[in-house]
Amino acid sequence: MRVVIAEDHALLRDGLTRLLRAFDLDVVAAVDNGPALLPALLEHRPDVAVLDVRLPPTFTDEGLQAAIAARTRVPGLPVLMLSQHVEPLYARELLGTPHGGIGYLLKDRVSDVGEFVDAVQRVAGGGTAMDPEVISQLLARREPLAVLTAREREVLGEMAQGRSNAAIATKLRITEKAVSKHINNMLTKLDLPPSDDDNRRVLAVLAYLNA
Amino acid sequence: MKRRGGGARLGRWTWRGVRAVLAGLAAIGLAVTNVLLLVVAVVTLALTPVPYLGLALFPWTMTVIRMRADLERRLASRAGVLVTRPYRPPSARAVAGGWEHFRWTVTDPATWRDVAWLLPGAVIGLALGAIGVLVPLYGIAGLTLTPLWIWLGTGWYGYGAVWSVDSFVAGLVCVPQGAVILAAGLWLAPWLRWVDALFARVLLAPTKAAELRLRVTQLTVTRAGTVDAQAAELRRIERDLHDGAQARLASLSMLIGLADRLIDRDPAEAHKLLAEARASSGAALVELRDLVRGIYPPVLAERGLDGAVRALALSLPIPVTVDIALPARPDLPLESAAYFAVAEALTNVIRHSRARHGSVLARYEDGVLRMVVTDDGTGGADPSGGTGLQGIERRLAAFDGKIELSSPRGGPTVLTMELPCAL
C-alpha cells in the first residue's frame, strides 16, 4: 500500500514514516510544506495520504486545502488528516468533497500505534476514521439527540467514528444483531434513510448534526 | 402608504420644530440664571481675600457654574453639537472646600472659560431664544388673532404685507401669511438651537490641549487595565503549565525511566508502566491543547475571524447565524480581541438569555469594525450586573473600542461592539 505523508515537523515526519514502514506500508513521498503537497499527491496517486492540516509557508490550513483540491481533482482519493486540534468545521468541509475514504484524527491518536494503523487502512479501503473528539463535540451540541436512548447515542458515537457494526458490537459488548437494531431505530428516529455504506452513514449523521 | 409616510414625516418635522421652540423658551430662562451666576461669581471672587470664607466659597460657586455649563453641554448635544467636558480630573488629595479643592478649580483653565462664557452665552441664548419663540408666535397671531379681532370688530390692525386690516377679506389674507410664518418659525427654530450650541462649543468644549490631557488620562486608565489583564493572563498560563502539562511530562519521563530499568527483569511490569506513560502523555497533550485554545484558538490563526466564529457557532447548543464580511484580516491582537469579545458575548447569550436563536454580524465601515451579537432571548441584560459585559468592555477599551447594549425586558438583546481600526 502506497502512502504520501505531509508533515512539517521533522521528528514527527520521521516517526510517521518509521511507524508506517514498520507495518509494511510503502511511504512513497514525505513532503514538509504546502506548495509541494498537491503536485506530490497528483504525481504519486497514493492509496492513502496522511496529511497535517497546518503546513508552511503560511501555517494556516494549507494541508486541508490541498487535500480538498486533490480530492476534487482525483475523486475518491483517500485522505487521512492529522491535526494538533480537531475542528468540526474542517470535518464538515472534508466530508463535503467527493466520496472516498476520509479520516480526520488528532495527532495524539498516533500514540496508539495499532489503532492508528487500523485507521489508515480503513481510510485506504474507502472507510471513515473520525476522531472521537469531533464526534463528541457534535453530539454534545444538539437537542434533537435527546430523543435517543443512552445506548443508541453510544452506538451513534461509535458509528460516527467510522466503525463497522461488528466492531461496535465488540466494543460495546453486545451482539451484532443488537447493534443493527439500534442503528435502525436511531435512523428512524432521526429521520434518516437506512443504508449499508459506512461512509454514507457518517455523512448522514454529520449532515444531520450540522443542520 | 406613501401619503402616510409623508404625514409621519410632516408630524416629525413639526414636532422637532415645536421642541426647538420650547428649548428656545428654556434658553431665555437660562440666560437669566447666567446673569445671576455671573453676579455670584464676581461677588465670590471679591470675597476670596477674606480668610476661610472666600477660599471655601469659591469651589462651591464653581461647582454650581459647572452644573450650569454641563446643562448647556447636554442641551448642545441634543441640538446635534457634541460638547465634551473639559475639566481636569480632581487630584486625589482634594478635600471638598479645602486648599487643594480651591487650587484644582482655580488652576483649571476650563473654570475661567466657563466664567467667560456666562455673559456672552446669556446674550446669544436670549437673542436666539427670543427669535426662535417670537417668529412662530407671530405666525400664530396671523392665523388666529386677526380674523378674531376683525370678527369682534376691534378696529385697526396690521399684519405682514396687509397693512391696515380693515375688512374681513383682508383678515382672511393674513391666514396664509400666518401659516407661512409659523412654518418658517418651526423650520428656523432647530437651526437657531444649532447656532446657539455652536457658540456654546466655542468656550465650553475642551481646547486642543485639554482634549489631549483628557485623552492621556483615559489612555492611562485603559493601559493600566490592559497591563493588569495581561499580567493575570500570564499568571493563569504559568499556573496551568506548571500544575498541568509540566507535572505530567515529569511523571512521564519518570515512568519511562522506570520501565527502562524493568524491561529485562520484569517485561510485564515494564509494559504496564509504558501504557501508563502513554496515558500520561495523552493527558498532557489534552491540557496543552485546551491551554492553546484559551490563549489563541488555532482556527482563528488559520481562518481568521469569520472561520473562528463559524467554528465557535458550531459548538453552541443553539443555532447561531454568522455573517462576517471584512475587506481584510485585522492585526492579530485586534482580531484576537474581537474574537474573544464575540465569544464572551455568545457565552452570555447561552448562559443567561434562554434564546432559541442567535446571530453574529460583523462589518467594516468608516474605519470602524462593528460587530453585532443578537439573540431572541428574554432580554434584561445589565452591564453592571455581571462580569461578562464588563470583561468585553475592558477587552475592547485597550483598542479604544466600546460596546452598546440594548436589552429591554422581554428581549431581544442587541450587543454592538465597535473597534476603530484600519483595514
XYZ file of C-alpha atoms in Angstrom:
634
model
C 0.000 0.000 0.000
C 1.479 3.356 -1.107
C 1.348 6.328 1.236
C 2.162 10.042 0.860
C 2.932 11.927 4.066
C 2.859 15.700 4.636
C 4.184 16.923 7.974
C 6.447 19.874 8.615
C 7.880 18.701 11.927
C 10.943 16.624 11.063
C 10.651 14.462 14.186
C 7.017 13.649 13.581
C 7.612 13.099 9.861
C 10.362 10.573 10.581
C 8.276 8.965 13.272
C 5.268 8.567 10.985
C 7.412 7.166 8.178
C 9.075 4.676 10.502
C 5.791 3.679 12.062
C 4.026 3.082 8.739
C 7.033 1.218 7.319
C 7.063 -0.992 10.394
C 3.554 -2.076 9.395
C 4.674 -2.783 5.802
C 3.165 0.350 4.280
C 5.180 1.902 1.449
C 5.839 5.600 2.088
C 6.467 6.906 -1.433
C 6.805 10.586 -0.551
C 7.126 12.655 2.606
C 6.773 16.406 1.987
C 7.243 19.164 4.545
C 5.380 22.125 3.008
C 2.118 23.132 1.375
C 3.133 24.035 -2.183
C 4.891 20.669 -2.714
C 1.901 18.701 -1.464
C -0.604 18.921 -4.307
C 1.956 18.026 -7.048
C 3.143 15.086 -4.932
C -0.421 13.810 -4.485
C -1.208 14.170 -8.192
C 2.073 12.537 -9.219
C 2.018 9.533 -6.892
C -1.749 8.992 -6.633
C -1.201 7.118 -3.351
C -3.559 4.548 -1.864
C -3.810 6.862 1.111
C -2.450 10.306 2.033
C -1.610 11.155 5.642
C -1.584 14.951 5.897
C -1.061 17.618 8.523
C -3.721 20.343 8.422
C -1.287 23.163 9.128
C 1.775 23.419 6.894
C 4.388 26.002 5.925
C 4.745 28.582 4.490
C 1.605 30.201 5.923
C 0.966 27.719 8.749
C -2.758 28.040 8.261
C -4.914 25.282 6.797
C -2.828 24.600 3.685
C -2.823 20.832 4.181
C -6.610 20.802 4.389
C -6.956 22.997 1.300
C -4.519 20.786 -0.642
C -6.454 17.685 0.423
C -9.750 19.208 -0.699
C -8.179 20.325 -4.006
C -6.627 16.891 -4.594
C -9.889 15.102 -3.855
C -11.714 17.342 -6.305
C -9.116 16.520 -8.990
C -8.852 12.823 -8.081
C -12.301 11.824 -6.832
C -12.162 9.213 -4.120
C -8.526 9.829 -3.174
C -8.361 8.530 0.400
C -7.100 11.199 2.784
C -6.367 10.977 6.488
C -5.889 14.396 8.054
C -3.878 14.722 11.243
C -4.030 17.810 13.379
C -2.926 19.177 16.720
C -6.564 20.151 17.230
C -9.757 18.926 15.625
C -12.416 21.227 14.307
C -15.939 20.050 13.333
C -15.910 22.827 10.742
C -12.990 21.164 8.929
C -14.547 17.716 9.243
C -17.626 19.039 7.528
C -15.582 20.556 4.691
C -13.657 17.305 4.158
C -16.846 15.291 4.081
C -18.233 17.711 1.516
C -15.703 16.522 -1.110
C -16.478 13.625 -3.490
C -16.798 10.250 -1.781
C -13.936 8.000 -0.834
C -12.044 7.234 2.349
C -11.868 10.151 4.753
C -10.200 10.437 8.112
C -9.626 13.295 10.497
C -7.713 12.500 13.671
C -5.866 14.236 16.436
C -2.108 13.745 16.231
C -2.269 12.189 19.705
C -4.005 9.140 18.224
C -0.676 8.150 16.637
C 0.480 7.058 20.056
C -1.963 4.162 19.963
C 0.004 2.562 17.143
C -2.318 -0.345 16.444
C -5.461 1.749 16.287
C -3.749 4.412 14.192
C -2.562 1.945 11.541
C -6.035 0.431 11.604
C -7.471 3.874 10.857
C -5.011 4.380 7.979
C -6.033 1.054 6.479
C -9.712 1.757 6.972
C -9.407 5.091 5.148
C -7.356 3.474 2.359
C -10.164 0.964 1.970
C -12.697 3.742 1.420
C -13.896 3.843 5.026
C -14.025 6.616 7.573
C -11.986 7.441 10.663
C -13.344 10.396 12.587
C -11.773 11.466 15.823
C -13.974 10.777 18.854
C -13.280 14.391 19.853
C -15.071 15.719 16.763
C -17.921 13.314 17.271
C -18.366 14.167 20.923
C -18.258 17.890 20.176
C -21.034 17.408 17.676
C -23.003 15.007 19.866
C -22.841 17.326 22.858
C -24.497 20.002 20.864
C -27.945 19.472 19.532
C -31.085 18.950 21.469
C -32.840 16.665 18.921
C -30.488 13.892 20.119
C -32.483 13.858 23.340
C -34.927 11.519 21.611
C -32.218 8.822 21.567
C -31.655 6.370 24.392
C -28.253 6.328 26.076
C -27.334 3.100 24.281
C -28.374 4.477 20.922
C -26.272 7.557 21.499
C -23.290 5.349 22.316
C -23.824 3.413 19.113
C -24.175 6.671 17.158
C -20.870 7.904 18.555
C -19.078 4.701 17.545
C -20.792 4.662 14.185
C -19.865 8.249 13.501
C -16.220 7.439 14.123
C -16.436 5.028 11.208
C -16.650 1.681 12.966
C -18.460 -1.267 11.401
C -21.339 -2.998 13.116
C -19.049 -5.884 14.099
C -16.505 -3.505 15.628
C -19.227 -1.648 17.517
C -20.620 -4.928 18.828
C -17.204 -5.970 20.178
C -16.517 -2.565 21.659
C -19.868 -2.259 23.461
C -20.052 -5.985 24.248
C -23.421 -6.530 22.604
C -24.414 -8.729 19.682
C -24.150 -7.525 16.102
C -27.879 -8.034 15.717
C -28.497 -5.676 18.629
C -26.221 -3.081 17.000
C -28.088 -3.115 13.722
C -31.377 -2.953 15.593
C -30.166 0.143 17.497
C -28.960 1.745 14.274
C -32.239 1.134 12.505
C -34.245 2.564 15.412
C -31.941 5.537 15.577
C -32.033 6.321 11.862
C -35.821 6.111 12.006
C -35.944 8.460 14.986
C -33.550 10.883 13.303
C -35.484 10.646 10.074
C -32.532 9.361 8.039
C -32.885 6.664 5.370
C -31.029 3.474 6.454
C -28.005 2.487 4.354
C -25.264 -0.166 4.416
C -22.457 2.144 3.330
C -20.268 3.082 6.324
C -19.163 6.369 4.840
C -22.680 7.332 3.933
C -23.767 6.627 7.475
C -21.214 9.070 8.826
C -22.104 11.614 6.180
C -25.739 11.318 7.077
C -25.065 11.670 10.789
C -22.750 14.634 10.385
C -25.069 16.318 7.932
C -27.862 15.877 10.419
C -25.793 17.140 13.326
C -24.679 20.166 11.363
C -28.114 21.066 10.116
C -48.857 54.135 2.100
C -46.890 56.989 0.578
C -49.239 59.625 1.958
C -48.989 58.090 5.362
C -45.167 58.252 5.189
C -45.402 61.907 4.182
C -47.791 62.536 7.054
C -45.440 60.909 9.522
C -42.544 62.946 8.174
C -44.567 66.164 8.468
C -45.521 65.167 12.012
C -41.901 64.512 12.948
C -40.820 67.780 11.347
C -43.472 69.764 13.234
C -42.620 68.034 16.498
C -38.935 68.830 16.010
C -39.800 72.480 15.462
C -42.080 72.628 18.499
C -39.411 71.053 20.683
C -36.826 73.543 19.431
C -39.198 76.438 20.196
C -39.688 75.116 23.735
C -35.918 74.736 24.072
C -35.582 78.351 22.947
C -38.024 79.355 25.650
C -35.916 77.468 28.186
C -32.784 79.210 26.838
C -34.368 82.588 27.632
C -34.921 81.460 31.206
C -31.428 80.033 31.431
C -29.937 83.294 30.169
C -31.355 84.913 33.291
C -29.664 82.322 35.531
C -26.412 83.034 33.674
C -26.574 86.651 34.741
C -27.337 85.643 38.349
C -24.429 83.193 38.318
C -22.104 85.864 36.940
C -23.066 88.173 39.792
C -22.456 85.373 42.305
C -19.098 84.606 40.680
C -17.979 88.229 40.841
C -19.056 88.519 44.487
C -17.263 85.301 45.384
C -14.110 86.457 43.621
C -14.269 89.712 45.527
C -14.593 87.722 48.771
C -11.600 85.476 48.034
C -9.143 87.504 50.115
C -11.429 87.118 53.153
C -9.837 84.335 55.247
C -11.707 80.990 55.308
C -14.868 82.338 53.693
C -13.621 83.154 50.182
C -11.377 80.138 49.829
C -14.172 77.762 50.753
C -16.888 79.562 48.842
C -15.113 79.731 45.505
C -15.084 75.987 44.681
C -18.759 75.724 45.577
C -19.636 78.580 43.273
C -17.621 76.910 40.565
C -19.470 73.662 41.165
C -22.769 75.433 40.522
C -21.367 77.166 37.435
C -20.096 73.809 36.193
C -23.548 72.333 36.670
C -24.959 75.182 34.549
C -22.250 74.639 31.904
C -22.893 70.878 31.948
C -26.582 71.570 31.348
C -25.636 73.753 28.380
C -23.390 70.968 27.035
C -26.238 68.495 27.324
C -28.603 70.863 25.517
C -25.987 71.457 22.811
C -25.541 67.707 22.342
C -29.294 67.382 21.977
C -29.185 70.058 19.268
C -26.623 67.974 17.407
C -23.338 69.557 18.557
C -21.252 67.284 20.724
C -19.578 69.229 23.550
C -17.465 67.147 25.913
C -16.488 68.167 29.436
C -13.101 69.872 29.562
C -12.343 69.683 33.310
C -9.235 68.166 34.749
C -9.857 65.196 36.984
C -9.700 66.222 40.670
C -6.470 65.436 42.434
C -6.666 62.585 44.912
C -5.799 64.837 47.848
C -8.595 67.329 47.175
C -10.924 67.612 50.144
C -14.199 69.422 49.471
C -13.786 73.080 50.435
C -10.076 72.721 51.210
C -6.976 74.308 49.678
C -6.424 71.522 47.134
C -10.023 71.779 46.011
C -9.524 75.535 45.562
C -6.279 75.031 43.668
C -7.859 72.402 41.431
C -10.676 74.711 40.335
C -8.569 77.863 40.029
C -5.741 76.321 38.010
C -8.083 74.652 35.560
C -8.391 76.956 32.513
C -11.817 75.456 31.862
C -13.042 77.247 35.007
C -12.229 80.648 33.532
C -13.605 79.719 30.144
C -16.872 78.828 31.901
C -16.971 82.210 33.625
C -16.073 83.973 30.391
C -18.954 82.202 28.681
C -21.616 83.277 31.203
C -22.344 86.727 29.788
C -21.961 86.249 26.026
C -23.721 82.898 26.438
C -26.627 84.685 28.070
C -26.805 87.366 25.351
C -26.650 84.861 22.486
C -29.060 82.497 24.254
C -31.503 85.308 24.922
C -31.340 86.694 21.373
C -31.592 83.372 19.566
C -34.201 82.082 22.023
C -36.313 85.202 21.529
C -36.158 84.959 17.728
C -36.993 81.251 17.957
C -40.060 81.923 20.118
C -41.319 85.166 18.598
C -41.410 84.150 14.942
C -43.773 81.201 15.468
C -45.822 83.344 17.841
C -46.228 85.959 15.111
C -47.332 83.186 12.766
C -49.932 82.028 15.270
C -51.086 85.621 15.647
C -51.653 85.809 11.904
C -53.593 82.545 11.975
C -55.874 83.373 14.888
C -55.820 86.924 16.193
C -56.535 88.856 13.033
C -59.730 87.077 11.941
C -60.827 87.027 15.561
C -60.282 90.741 16.007
C -61.945 91.554 12.707
C -64.850 89.351 13.706
C -65.169 91.111 17.001
C -64.668 94.466 15.297
C -61.774 95.501 17.461
C -60.717 98.053 14.874
C -57.499 98.951 13.047
C -54.782 96.352 12.873
C -51.922 95.416 10.534
C -50.297 92.121 9.779
C -47.462 91.149 7.443
C -47.988 92.582 3.959
C -51.563 93.563 4.700
C -51.152 96.869 6.451
C -54.324 98.112 7.989
C -56.581 95.123 8.193
C -59.947 96.767 7.943
C -62.098 94.264 6.138
C -62.981 90.600 6.584
C -61.219 89.735 3.286
C -58.021 91.467 4.405
C -58.211 89.454 7.630
C -58.514 86.224 5.675
C -55.437 87.155 3.622
C -53.481 87.183 6.873
C -54.190 83.479 7.413
C -51.905 82.063 4.676
C -49.220 84.559 5.665
C -49.510 83.388 9.260
C -49.226 79.761 8.131
C -46.067 80.507 6.156
C -44.521 82.474 9.015
C -45.395 79.720 11.525
C -43.873 77.106 9.219
C -40.773 79.244 8.756
C -40.529 79.700 12.525
C -40.769 75.974 13.138
C -38.190 75.350 10.436
C -35.900 78.041 11.809
C -36.093 77.038 15.487
C -33.886 73.913 15.295
C -31.279 75.884 13.327
C -31.268 78.599 15.967
C -30.697 75.899 18.607
C -27.866 74.585 16.494
C -26.222 78.009 16.197
C -26.630 78.510 19.954
C -24.979 75.131 20.515
C -22.114 76.073 18.179
C -21.495 79.152 20.262
C -21.538 77.095 23.465
C -18.889 74.883 21.946
C -16.547 77.839 21.412
C -15.982 78.273 25.161
C -17.436 75.197 26.833
C -15.706 72.485 24.786
C -12.205 71.408 25.736
C -9.348 73.201 24.000
C -6.897 71.123 21.992
C -4.589 70.974 24.990
C -7.400 69.959 27.348
C -8.571 67.358 24.887
C -5.096 65.851 24.734
C -4.863 65.874 28.518
C -8.213 64.086 28.808
C -7.086 61.574 26.218
C -3.898 60.912 28.158
C -5.883 60.342 31.340
C -8.183 57.945 29.539
C -5.247 56.105 27.942
C -3.553 55.786 31.316
C -6.654 54.120 32.716
C -7.133 51.714 29.795
C -3.420 50.918 29.711
C -3.469 50.054 33.391
C -6.467 47.802 32.727
C -4.706 46.101 29.825
C -1.498 45.566 31.757
C -3.450 44.129 34.695
C -5.412 41.797 32.445
C -2.246 40.663 30.708
C -0.427 40.002 33.947
C -3.388 37.972 35.221
C -3.477 36.047 31.961
C 0.241 35.254 32.172
C -0.182 34.089 35.766
C -3.026 31.808 34.707
C -0.958 30.332 31.858
C 2.045 29.841 34.116
C -0.086 28.075 36.713
C -1.788 25.870 34.137
C 1.533 24.855 32.604
C 3.213 24.301 35.931
C 0.444 22.282 37.542
C -0.684 20.523 34.383
C 1.471 19.676 31.415
C 4.796 20.198 33.160
C 3.946 17.879 36.047
C 2.594 15.274 33.671
C 5.712 15.358 31.500
C 7.880 14.937 34.598
C 5.911 11.886 35.695
C 6.056 10.623 32.121
C 9.839 10.716 31.983
C 9.926 9.019 35.389
C 7.660 6.217 34.189
C 9.772 5.677 31.057
C 12.943 5.617 33.161
C 11.398 3.047 35.462
C 10.207 0.923 32.533
C 13.712 1.085 31.047
C 15.089 -0.369 34.297
C 12.488 -3.119 34.450
C 12.382 -4.165 30.799
C 14.810 -7.102 31.174
C 13.858 -8.222 34.649
C 10.095 -7.861 34.512
C 8.817 -7.207 30.953
C 5.169 -7.475 32.024
C 5.562 -4.710 34.617
C 7.538 -2.599 32.099
C 4.660 -2.917 29.624
C 2.232 -1.760 32.251
C 4.409 1.275 33.024
C 4.727 2.140 29.334
C 0.955 2.007 28.932
C 0.673 4.372 31.880
C 3.279 6.636 30.313
C 1.278 6.794 27.111
C -1.878 7.708 29.000
C 0.036 10.420 30.838
C 1.421 11.894 27.609
C -2.075 11.854 26.146
C -3.428 13.792 29.120
C -0.572 16.303 28.819
C -1.432 16.854 25.166
C -5.096 17.426 26.003
C -4.156 20.006 28.622
C -1.780 21.793 26.286
C -4.418 21.852 23.595
C -7.001 23.442 25.894
C -4.433 25.947 27.054
C -3.510 26.903 23.483
C -7.169 27.312 22.613
C -7.603 29.706 25.533
C -4.605 31.818 24.509
C -5.199 31.917 20.780
C -7.600 29.494 19.129
C -5.864 27.608 16.279
C -8.832 28.035 13.987
C -8.543 31.816 14.464
C -4.917 31.643 13.354
C -5.864 29.524 10.369
C -9.123 31.062 9.193
C -9.426 34.487 10.760
C -12.472 35.938 12.494
C -15.086 34.533 10.121
C -13.878 30.933 10.329
C -13.247 31.088 14.060
C -16.714 32.465 14.852
C -18.256 29.920 12.493
C -16.391 27.117 14.265
C -17.478 28.521 17.621
C -21.099 28.704 16.459
C -20.947 25.004 15.518
C -20.131 24.091 19.091
C -23.018 26.038 20.633
C -26.248 24.364 21.725
C -28.450 26.827 19.820
C -28.250 27.699 16.120
C -26.276 30.882 15.541
C -26.241 32.650 12.182
C -22.829 34.053 11.291
C -22.445 36.822 8.738
C -18.964 38.300 8.720
C -17.599 40.150 5.705
C -14.398 42.113 6.176
C -12.195 43.569 3.420
C -9.053 42.198 5.084
C -7.821 40.488 8.239
C -7.282 42.902 11.135
C -3.987 42.942 13.008
C -3.557 39.865 15.178
C -4.084 41.499 18.607
C -7.200 43.293 17.411
C -8.546 40.213 15.664
C -7.992 38.191 18.797
C -9.737 40.812 20.957
C -12.639 40.899 18.517
C -12.912 37.104 18.566
C -12.843 36.791 22.340
C -15.363 39.633 22.657
C -17.760 37.793 20.342
C -17.064 34.518 22.156
C -17.806 36.136 25.511
C -20.975 37.715 24.126
C -22.148 34.336 22.805
C -21.331 32.718 26.144
C -23.573 35.310 27.787
C -26.322 34.505 25.300
C -26.091 30.779 26.070
C -25.861 31.278 29.828
C -28.444 33.937 30.525
C -30.758 34.739 27.666
C -32.725 31.498 27.189
C -32.585 32.358 23.493
C -33.618 29.916 20.765
C -31.579 31.576 18.091
C -28.619 33.952 17.897
C -26.753 35.844 15.234
C -23.371 37.473 14.745
C -22.868 40.193 12.177
C -19.575 41.958 11.501
C -18.807 44.708 9.038
C -16.058 47.256 8.476
C -17.243 50.789 7.779
C -15.613 54.214 8.040
C -12.614 52.970 9.982
C -14.676 51.013 12.492
C -15.011 47.247 12.831
C -18.571 46.823 14.035
C -19.793 43.525 15.468
C -23.397 42.958 16.443
C -24.444 39.959 18.521
C -28.186 39.466 18.688
C -30.404 36.921 20.409
C -34.129 36.371 20.690
C -33.993 35.652 24.415
C -35.611 37.213 27.441
C -33.541 40.428 27.457
C -32.912 42.456 30.592
C -29.112 42.188 30.334
C -27.381 44.678 32.610
C -23.746 45.726 32.089
C -23.326 46.492 35.790
C -24.761 43.115 36.809
C -22.310 40.524 35.539
C -18.620 40.394 34.822
C -19.174 39.221 31.244
C -20.110 42.550 29.690
C -17.541 44.409 31.769
C -14.923 41.929 30.585
C -15.841 42.663 26.985
C -15.726 46.382 27.658
C -12.251 46.149 29.217
C -11.008 43.921 26.422
C -12.152 46.406 23.776
C -11.118 49.501 25.760
C -7.491 48.557 25.155
C -8.158 49.243 21.477
C -10.355 52.312 22.062
C -13.356 50.165 21.337
C -16.707 50.461 23.020
C -19.895 48.499 23.458
C -23.514 49.470 23.269
C -26.257 47.335 24.722
C -29.938 47.318 24.018
C -31.728 44.754 26.114
C -35.277 45.623 27.098
C -37.039 43.188 29.391
C -38.663 40.563 27.186
C -35.884 40.908 24.630
C -34.458 40.954 22.103
C -30.911 41.736 23.199
C -28.620 43.528 20.758
C -24.981 43.996 21.729
C -22.998 46.262 19.424
C -19.219 46.244 19.748
C -17.112 48.797 17.922
C -13.377 48.736 17.324
C -11.728 51.588 15.453
C -9.018 50.201 13.185
C -7.529 50.439 9.700
C -8.132 47.524 7.352
